[in-house]
Short mmCIF file of N, CA, C and O in Angstrom, two decimals:
data_model
loop_
_atom_site.label_atom_id
_atom_site.label_comp_id
_atom_site.label_asym_id
_atom_site.label_seq_id
_atom_site.Cartn_x
_atom_site.Cartn_y
_atom_site.Cartn_z
N MET A 1 86.46 91.48 81.42
CA MET A 1 86.56 92.68 81.84
C MET A 1 86.71 93.51 81.17
O MET A 1 86.40 95.18 81.72
N LEU A 2 87.04 93.55 79.97
CA LEU A 2 86.11 94.94 79.62
C LEU A 2 84.78 95.69 79.09
O LEU A 2 84.31 96.36 78.47
N ASN A 3 84.13 94.48 79.34
CA ASN A 3 81.96 95.03 79.34
C ASN A 3 82.09 96.42 80.29
O ASN A 3 81.16 96.93 79.52
N ASN A 4 82.77 96.86 81.02
CA ASN A 4 82.49 98.23 81.54
C ASN A 4 83.30 99.32 81.39
O ASN A 4 82.77 100.42 81.40
N MET A 5 84.18 99.12 80.28
CA MET A 5 85.37 99.61 79.85
C MET A 5 85.53 99.36 78.49
O MET A 5 85.58 98.10 77.90
N SER A 6 85.70 100.74 77.51
CA SER A 6 86.03 100.47 76.97
C SER A 6 87.32 101.92 76.02
O SER A 6 87.49 102.59 77.09
N LEU A 7 88.24 101.32 75.44
CA LEU A 7 89.03 101.95 75.09
C LEU A 7 88.87 103.03 74.22
O LEU A 7 89.83 104.71 74.69
N SER A 8 87.20 103.31 74.17
CA SER A 8 87.15 104.88 73.08
C SER A 8 86.43 105.96 73.99
O SER A 8 86.66 106.98 73.66
N ASN A 9 85.87 105.55 74.91
CA ASN A 9 85.47 105.91 75.82
C ASN A 9 85.96 107.13 76.60
O ASN A 9 86.81 106.98 77.68
N LYS A 10 85.42 108.25 76.88
CA LYS A 10 86.56 109.36 77.05
C LYS A 10 86.01 109.90 78.34
O LYS A 10 87.30 109.58 79.40
N GLU A 11 85.37 109.08 79.46
CA GLU A 11 84.49 109.18 80.74
C GLU A 11 85.95 107.91 81.62
O GLU A 11 86.52 107.78 82.48
N ASN A 12 86.54 106.73 80.63
CA ASN A 12 86.67 105.58 81.47
C ASN A 12 88.51 105.62 81.17
O ASN A 12 88.15 103.88 79.97
N LYS A 13 88.68 106.38 81.56
CA LYS A 13 90.60 105.89 80.61
C LYS A 13 90.98 104.98 82.05
O LYS A 13 90.82 104.51 82.49
N CYS A 14 91.92 104.14 81.25
CA CYS A 14 91.93 102.64 81.41
C CYS A 14 93.75 102.25 81.16
O CYS A 14 94.72 103.62 81.22
N THR A 15 94.33 101.63 82.03
CA THR A 15 96.25 101.40 81.57
C THR A 15 96.09 100.42 81.60
O THR A 15 95.57 99.59 81.64
N VAL A 16 96.48 100.98 80.20
CA VAL A 16 97.07 99.92 79.67
C VAL A 16 98.71 99.10 79.03
O VAL A 16 99.68 100.58 79.67
N THR A 17 98.86 98.17 80.05
CA THR A 17 100.46 97.68 78.99
C THR A 17 100.89 97.32 78.37
O THR A 17 100.24 96.24 77.71
N VAL A 18 101.56 97.20 77.43
CA VAL A 18 102.11 96.97 75.84
C VAL A 18 103.30 96.01 76.49
O VAL A 18 104.57 96.57 77.44
N VAL A 19 103.55 95.02 75.84
CA VAL A 19 104.33 93.74 75.88
C VAL A 19 105.03 94.16 74.35
O VAL A 19 104.21 93.77 73.87
N GLY A 20 105.83 93.90 74.74
CA GLY A 20 107.26 94.44 73.03
C GLY A 20 107.40 95.65 72.68
O GLY A 20 107.11 96.09 72.42
N GLY A 21 108.43 95.13 72.12
CA GLY A 21 109.06 96.49 72.09
C GLY A 21 109.35 97.01 70.49
O GLY A 21 110.44 97.88 69.60
N GLY A 22 108.37 96.02 69.81
CA GLY A 22 109.09 96.17 68.02
C GLY A 22 107.41 97.27 67.32
O GLY A 22 107.71 97.99 68.38
N ASN A 23 107.81 97.18 66.10
CA ASN A 23 107.47 98.24 65.78
C ASN A 23 105.30 98.34 65.87
O ASN A 23 105.35 99.53 66.29
N SER A 24 104.82 96.85 66.05
CA SER A 24 103.65 97.64 66.43
C SER A 24 103.15 97.93 67.77
O SER A 24 102.63 99.37 68.12
N ALA A 25 104.20 98.22 68.90
CA ALA A 25 103.70 99.26 70.41
C ALA A 25 104.17 100.03 69.73
O ALA A 25 104.20 101.65 70.29
N HIS A 26 105.29 100.83 68.70
CA HIS A 26 105.69 102.20 68.51
C HIS A 26 104.69 102.88 67.58
O HIS A 26 105.21 103.83 68.26
N VAL A 27 104.30 102.20 67.19
CA VAL A 27 102.61 102.64 66.40
C VAL A 27 101.81 102.33 67.15
O VAL A 27 100.80 103.42 67.60
N LEU A 28 101.08 101.86 68.89
CA LEU A 28 100.21 102.03 68.97
C LEU A 28 100.50 102.47 69.79
O LEU A 28 99.05 103.69 71.05
N ILE A 29 101.61 102.45 71.09
CA ILE A 29 101.50 104.24 72.23
C ILE A 29 101.38 104.85 71.73
O ILE A 29 100.35 105.10 72.43
N PRO A 30 102.06 105.42 70.71
CA PRO A 30 101.17 107.05 70.59
C PRO A 30 99.68 107.07 70.03
O PRO A 30 99.38 108.26 71.71
N PHE A 31 99.64 106.42 69.87
CA PHE A 31 97.02 106.99 69.88
C PHE A 31 97.20 105.98 71.34
O PHE A 31 95.91 107.56 71.26
N LEU A 32 97.72 105.60 72.25
CA LEU A 32 97.06 105.27 73.25
C LEU A 32 96.90 106.39 74.30
O LEU A 32 96.25 106.89 74.93
N SER A 33 98.32 106.68 73.81
CA SER A 33 98.42 108.00 74.70
C SER A 33 97.49 109.32 74.73
O SER A 33 97.50 110.12 75.51
N ALA A 34 97.85 109.86 73.44
CA ALA A 34 96.75 110.54 73.53
C ALA A 34 95.24 110.83 72.84
O ALA A 34 94.97 111.57 73.09
N SER A 35 95.32 109.20 73.27
CA SER A 35 93.68 109.61 73.40
C SER A 35 93.28 109.20 74.77
O SER A 35 92.15 109.00 75.74
N GLY A 36 94.80 109.27 76.20
CA GLY A 36 94.23 110.05 77.32
C GLY A 36 94.50 109.16 78.29
O GLY A 36 94.59 108.52 79.21
N HIS A 37 95.10 107.53 77.80
CA HIS A 37 95.15 106.21 78.23
C HIS A 37 96.81 106.65 79.09
O HIS A 37 97.53 106.64 78.44
N LYS A 38 96.59 105.77 80.21
CA LYS A 38 97.67 105.51 80.50
C LYS A 38 98.99 104.19 80.54
O LYS A 38 98.04 103.07 80.25
N VAL A 39 100.13 104.47 79.50
CA VAL A 39 100.37 103.47 79.23
C VAL A 39 101.59 103.07 79.47
O VAL A 39 102.51 104.07 79.73
N ASN A 40 101.59 101.73 80.10
CA ASN A 40 103.80 100.77 80.61
C ASN A 40 103.63 100.74 79.11
O ASN A 40 103.18 99.70 78.45
N LEU A 41 104.91 100.24 78.85
CA LEU A 41 105.74 98.88 77.81
C LEU A 41 107.01 98.26 79.20
O LEU A 41 106.70 98.42 80.38
N MET A 42 106.49 97.62 79.34
CA MET A 42 107.40 96.19 78.96
C MET A 42 108.30 95.79 78.14
O MET A 42 107.61 94.83 76.94
N THR A 43 109.36 95.38 78.02
CA THR A 43 110.60 95.27 76.58
C THR A 43 111.88 95.29 77.63
O THR A 43 112.11 95.20 78.47
N ARG A 44 112.49 93.97 75.90
CA ARG A 44 113.57 93.56 77.19
C ARG A 44 114.82 94.45 76.98
O ARG A 44 115.34 94.53 77.79
N ARG A 45 113.81 95.28 76.63
CA ARG A 45 114.92 97.00 76.94
C ARG A 45 114.58 98.11 76.63
O ARG A 45 114.56 98.73 75.46
N PRO A 46 114.82 98.22 77.86
CA PRO A 46 114.39 99.92 78.40
C PRO A 46 114.25 100.72 78.17
O PRO A 46 114.77 101.75 77.78
N GLN A 47 116.20 100.68 78.11
CA GLN A 47 117.36 101.84 78.10
C GLN A 47 117.51 101.92 76.04
O GLN A 47 117.46 103.71 75.97
N ALA A 48 116.17 101.18 75.47
CA ALA A 48 117.02 101.75 73.78
C ALA A 48 115.18 102.74 73.76
O ALA A 48 115.20 103.29 72.98
N TRP A 49 113.93 102.89 74.75
CA TRP A 49 112.97 103.88 74.86
C TRP A 49 112.85 104.75 75.03
O TRP A 49 113.95 105.06 76.70
N SER A 50 112.22 106.40 74.99
CA SER A 50 112.53 106.87 75.06
C SER A 50 111.00 107.05 75.78
O SER A 50 109.97 106.44 75.07
N LYS A 51 110.55 108.10 76.74
CA LYS A 51 109.57 108.10 78.08
C LYS A 51 107.89 108.90 76.51
O LYS A 51 106.84 108.71 76.77
N VAL A 52 108.61 109.98 75.13
CA VAL A 52 108.08 110.51 74.21
C VAL A 52 108.43 109.68 73.22
O VAL A 52 109.46 108.63 73.07
N ILE A 53 107.46 109.16 72.57
CA ILE A 53 107.39 107.75 71.30
C ILE A 53 106.19 109.15 69.83
O ILE A 53 105.50 109.44 70.36
N THR A 54 106.76 109.07 68.80
CA THR A 54 105.87 110.23 68.35
C THR A 54 106.00 108.99 66.64
O THR A 54 106.73 107.63 66.09
N CYS A 55 105.02 108.51 66.36
CA CYS A 55 103.82 107.87 65.53
C CYS A 55 104.36 108.74 64.01
O CYS A 55 103.19 109.63 64.31
N GLU A 56 104.58 108.60 62.72
CA GLU A 56 104.46 109.46 61.67
C GLU A 56 104.35 108.80 60.58
O GLU A 56 104.60 107.70 60.46
N LEU A 57 102.68 109.02 60.06
CA LEU A 57 102.63 109.13 59.03
C LEU A 57 102.79 109.55 58.16
O LEU A 57 102.76 111.04 57.71
N GLN A 58 103.48 109.08 56.63
CA GLN A 58 104.53 110.05 56.01
C GLN A 58 104.15 108.98 54.11
O GLN A 58 102.87 108.65 54.28
N ARG A 59 104.18 110.00 53.02
CA ARG A 59 104.41 109.58 52.12
C ARG A 59 105.34 109.64 51.56
O ARG A 59 105.62 110.94 52.25
N PRO A 60 105.57 108.89 49.94
CA PRO A 60 107.29 109.66 49.77
C PRO A 60 106.95 111.27 49.12
O PRO A 60 106.31 111.23 48.82
N SER A 61 107.77 111.63 49.01
CA SER A 61 108.28 113.22 48.83
C SER A 61 108.38 113.01 47.46
O SER A 61 108.24 112.21 46.40
N LYS A 62 107.92 114.21 46.97
CA LYS A 62 108.06 114.48 45.47
C LYS A 62 109.15 114.59 45.01
O LYS A 62 109.56 114.61 43.08
N LYS A 63 110.69 114.82 45.94
CA LYS A 63 111.51 114.88 45.08
C LYS A 63 112.26 113.80 45.06
O LYS A 63 111.61 112.62 46.30
N LYS A 64 112.83 113.71 43.74
CA LYS A 64 113.58 111.84 43.63
C LYS A 64 115.05 112.15 44.73
O LYS A 64 115.09 111.01 43.99
N GLU A 65 115.21 112.92 46.43
CA GLU A 65 115.96 112.65 46.65
C GLU A 65 115.61 111.37 47.69
O GLU A 65 114.98 110.59 47.40
N MET A 66 117.60 110.83 47.93
CA MET A 66 117.58 109.33 48.52
C MET A 66 118.02 109.87 49.93
O MET A 66 119.21 110.04 50.44
N ILE A 67 117.53 109.13 51.16
CA ILE A 67 117.81 109.26 52.48
C ILE A 67 118.49 107.82 52.78
O ILE A 67 118.22 106.72 52.74
N THR A 68 120.06 107.93 53.31
CA THR A 68 120.64 106.97 53.86
C THR A 68 119.89 107.32 55.21
O THR A 68 120.23 107.71 56.37
N TYR A 69 119.73 105.57 56.16
CA TYR A 69 120.04 105.08 57.45
C TYR A 69 120.57 104.47 57.46
O TYR A 69 120.11 102.90 56.68
N GLY A 70 121.70 103.77 58.11
CA GLY A 70 122.79 103.01 58.09
C GLY A 70 123.31 102.68 57.14
O GLY A 70 123.94 104.14 56.72
N ASN A 71 123.25 101.57 56.83
CA ASN A 71 123.38 101.66 55.72
C ASN A 71 122.90 101.74 53.79
O ASN A 71 122.97 100.30 52.79
N VAL A 72 121.75 101.46 54.17
CA VAL A 72 120.49 101.41 53.78
C VAL A 72 120.44 102.67 53.03
O VAL A 72 119.73 103.86 53.31
N ASN A 73 119.85 103.26 51.54
CA ASN A 73 119.14 104.29 51.42
C ASN A 73 118.02 103.92 51.44
O ASN A 73 116.34 102.98 50.21
N HIS A 74 116.80 105.14 51.31
CA HIS A 74 114.96 104.60 51.18
C HIS A 74 115.24 106.27 50.31
O HIS A 74 116.29 107.26 50.58
N PRO A 75 113.70 105.92 49.80
CA PRO A 75 113.61 107.52 49.51
C PRO A 75 112.74 108.77 50.28
O PRO A 75 112.43 107.85 51.64
N SER A 76 113.09 109.51 49.89
CA SER A 76 112.50 110.66 51.18
C SER A 76 110.99 110.58 50.95
O SER A 76 110.21 110.41 50.64
N ALA A 77 110.90 110.73 52.13
CA ALA A 77 109.26 111.29 52.36
C ALA A 77 108.81 112.12 53.00
O ALA A 77 109.88 112.85 54.06
N GLU A 78 107.38 112.54 52.47
CA GLU A 78 107.02 114.24 53.42
C GLU A 78 105.76 113.05 55.19
O GLU A 78 105.41 112.05 54.64
N VAL A 79 106.27 114.12 55.27
CA VAL A 79 105.66 113.62 56.99
C VAL A 79 103.81 114.38 56.69
O VAL A 79 103.80 115.62 57.04
N ILE A 80 103.09 113.51 56.70
CA ILE A 80 101.85 114.54 56.20
C ILE A 80 100.91 114.64 57.85
O ILE A 80 100.10 115.10 58.18
N GLN A 81 101.33 113.20 59.11
CA GLN A 81 100.08 113.83 60.89
C GLN A 81 101.46 113.09 61.33
O GLN A 81 102.41 112.22 60.76
N ALA A 82 101.81 113.33 62.81
CA ALA A 82 102.96 112.99 63.72
C ALA A 82 101.52 112.55 65.05
O ALA A 82 101.04 113.65 65.03
N VAL A 83 101.74 111.61 65.30
CA VAL A 83 101.15 111.24 66.58
C VAL A 83 102.19 111.12 68.13
O VAL A 83 102.75 109.83 67.97
N LYS A 84 101.79 112.00 69.06
CA LYS A 84 102.46 111.89 70.09
C LYS A 84 102.15 111.13 71.10
O LYS A 84 101.30 112.06 71.14
N GLY A 85 102.88 110.28 71.59
CA GLY A 85 102.18 109.25 73.18
C GLY A 85 103.76 109.66 73.83
O GLY A 85 104.72 109.85 73.83
N SER A 86 103.20 109.31 74.76
CA SER A 86 104.26 109.20 76.23
C SER A 86 103.99 107.35 76.93
O SER A 86 102.80 107.41 76.82
N CYS A 87 104.97 106.95 77.19
CA CYS A 87 104.83 105.79 78.30
C CYS A 87 104.81 106.17 79.44
O CYS A 87 105.84 107.71 80.48
N ASP A 88 104.04 106.00 80.98
CA ASP A 88 104.78 106.45 82.33
C ASP A 88 106.04 105.14 82.57
O ASP A 88 106.69 106.34 83.33
N LYS A 89 105.24 103.91 82.78
CA LYS A 89 106.59 103.36 83.27
C LYS A 89 106.70 102.36 82.01
O LYS A 89 106.40 102.28 80.47
N ILE A 90 108.43 102.30 81.73
CA ILE A 90 109.24 101.67 80.21
C ILE A 90 110.31 100.34 81.74
O ILE A 90 111.10 100.46 82.14
N SER A 91 109.36 99.01 81.52
CA SER A 91 110.80 98.43 82.26
C SER A 91 111.46 97.22 81.07
O SER A 91 109.38 96.42 80.76
N SER A 92 111.17 96.26 81.80
CA SER A 92 111.52 94.60 81.72
C SER A 92 111.44 93.45 82.61
O SER A 92 111.65 92.41 82.82
N ASP A 93 111.47 94.50 83.28
CA ASP A 93 110.76 93.42 85.05
C ASP A 93 108.54 93.68 85.00
O ASP A 93 108.22 94.66 84.99
N PRO A 94 107.85 92.18 84.85
CA PRO A 94 107.06 92.42 84.66
C PRO A 94 106.03 92.71 86.68
O PRO A 94 105.28 93.29 86.24
N ALA A 95 106.95 92.73 87.41
CA ALA A 95 106.28 93.13 88.57
C ALA A 95 105.71 95.11 87.82
O ALA A 95 105.68 95.36 88.88
N ASP A 96 107.05 95.27 87.72
CA ASP A 96 106.28 97.35 87.70
C ASP A 96 105.79 97.53 86.83
O ASP A 96 105.26 98.70 86.78
N VAL A 97 104.67 96.71 85.58
CA VAL A 97 104.27 96.75 84.45
C VAL A 97 102.46 96.26 85.01
O VAL A 97 101.66 96.66 84.61
N ILE A 98 102.81 95.21 85.05
CA ILE A 98 101.22 94.34 84.96
C ILE A 98 100.02 94.30 85.62
O ILE A 98 98.86 94.33 85.87
N PRO A 99 101.13 94.74 87.04
CA PRO A 99 100.11 95.34 88.19
C PRO A 99 98.70 95.49 88.06
O PRO A 99 97.94 95.96 88.59
N ASP A 100 98.70 97.20 87.83
CA ASP A 100 99.11 98.39 87.67
C ASP A 100 98.34 97.68 86.43
O ASP A 100 96.49 99.07 86.02
N ALA A 101 97.74 97.23 85.66
CA ALA A 101 97.19 97.41 84.16
C ALA A 101 95.64 96.49 84.10
O ALA A 101 94.84 95.49 84.21
N ASP A 102 94.93 97.72 83.37
CA ASP A 102 93.40 97.09 82.84
C ASP A 102 93.61 95.63 81.94
O ASP A 102 92.71 95.42 81.93
N VAL A 103 94.24 96.42 81.23
CA VAL A 103 94.53 95.62 79.96
C VAL A 103 95.98 95.44 78.97
O VAL A 103 96.75 96.26 79.29
N ILE A 104 95.93 94.46 78.86
CA ILE A 104 97.82 94.22 78.05
C ILE A 104 97.59 93.42 77.30
O ILE A 104 96.61 92.97 76.79
N VAL A 105 98.01 93.94 76.12
CA VAL A 105 98.55 94.13 74.66
C VAL A 105 99.81 93.44 74.34
O VAL A 105 100.42 94.13 75.06
N LEU A 106 99.67 92.18 73.79
CA LEU A 106 101.14 91.35 73.29
C LEU A 106 101.15 92.13 72.18
O LEU A 106 100.38 92.45 71.29
N CYS A 107 102.29 92.78 71.90
CA CYS A 107 102.99 93.72 70.78
C CYS A 107 104.53 92.69 70.02
O CYS A 107 105.70 92.94 70.57
N MET A 108 103.97 91.41 69.83
CA MET A 108 105.59 90.96 69.11
C MET A 108 104.47 89.42 68.16
O MET A 108 103.59 89.37 68.17
N PRO A 109 105.94 88.78 67.60
CA PRO A 109 105.16 87.42 66.38
C PRO A 109 105.02 86.80 67.44
O PRO A 109 105.15 86.14 69.14
N VAL A 110 104.23 85.86 66.82
CA VAL A 110 102.57 84.85 67.58
C VAL A 110 104.09 83.88 68.19
O VAL A 110 102.98 83.37 69.02
N HIS A 111 104.59 83.40 67.46
CA HIS A 111 105.21 82.58 68.07
C HIS A 111 106.78 83.07 69.49
O HIS A 111 106.08 81.56 70.10
N GLN A 112 106.24 84.02 69.91
CA GLN A 112 106.41 84.19 71.06
C GLN A 112 105.38 84.62 72.09
O GLN A 112 106.29 84.30 73.55
N TYR A 113 104.42 84.33 72.46
CA TYR A 113 103.45 84.60 73.47
C TYR A 113 103.79 83.19 74.53
O TYR A 113 103.25 83.72 75.49
N ARG A 114 104.10 82.01 74.17
CA ARG A 114 104.28 81.29 75.22
C ARG A 114 105.53 81.23 75.61
O ARG A 114 106.22 80.07 76.18
N ASP A 115 106.44 82.08 75.32
CA ASP A 115 107.92 82.09 75.88
C ASP A 115 108.39 82.68 77.20
O ASP A 115 107.83 83.97 77.18
#
């Protein structure tokens, strides 16, 4: 299917459906969207997602501060670069996002591929 279409070709933008709402989806969606592709997301929890997604490249801060997320302390970090992207559709129903897809990317643990 990708013989005539390249994800990096500026002239051939495509619709990419990302299946799964984990860390890899959170990283992939902004890069695809920022490259000009239309991105749809299929996830079990569509209400937990916003249309705009930001991926941040971080490095440890030179300050020795700790930041608490939930009940866990983490070293503070500096944002080196942020990539923002957006989802056109976010749904838990395959009928909403699969038919329009030129490319489908499975972003889930391998053991879930057959579920």
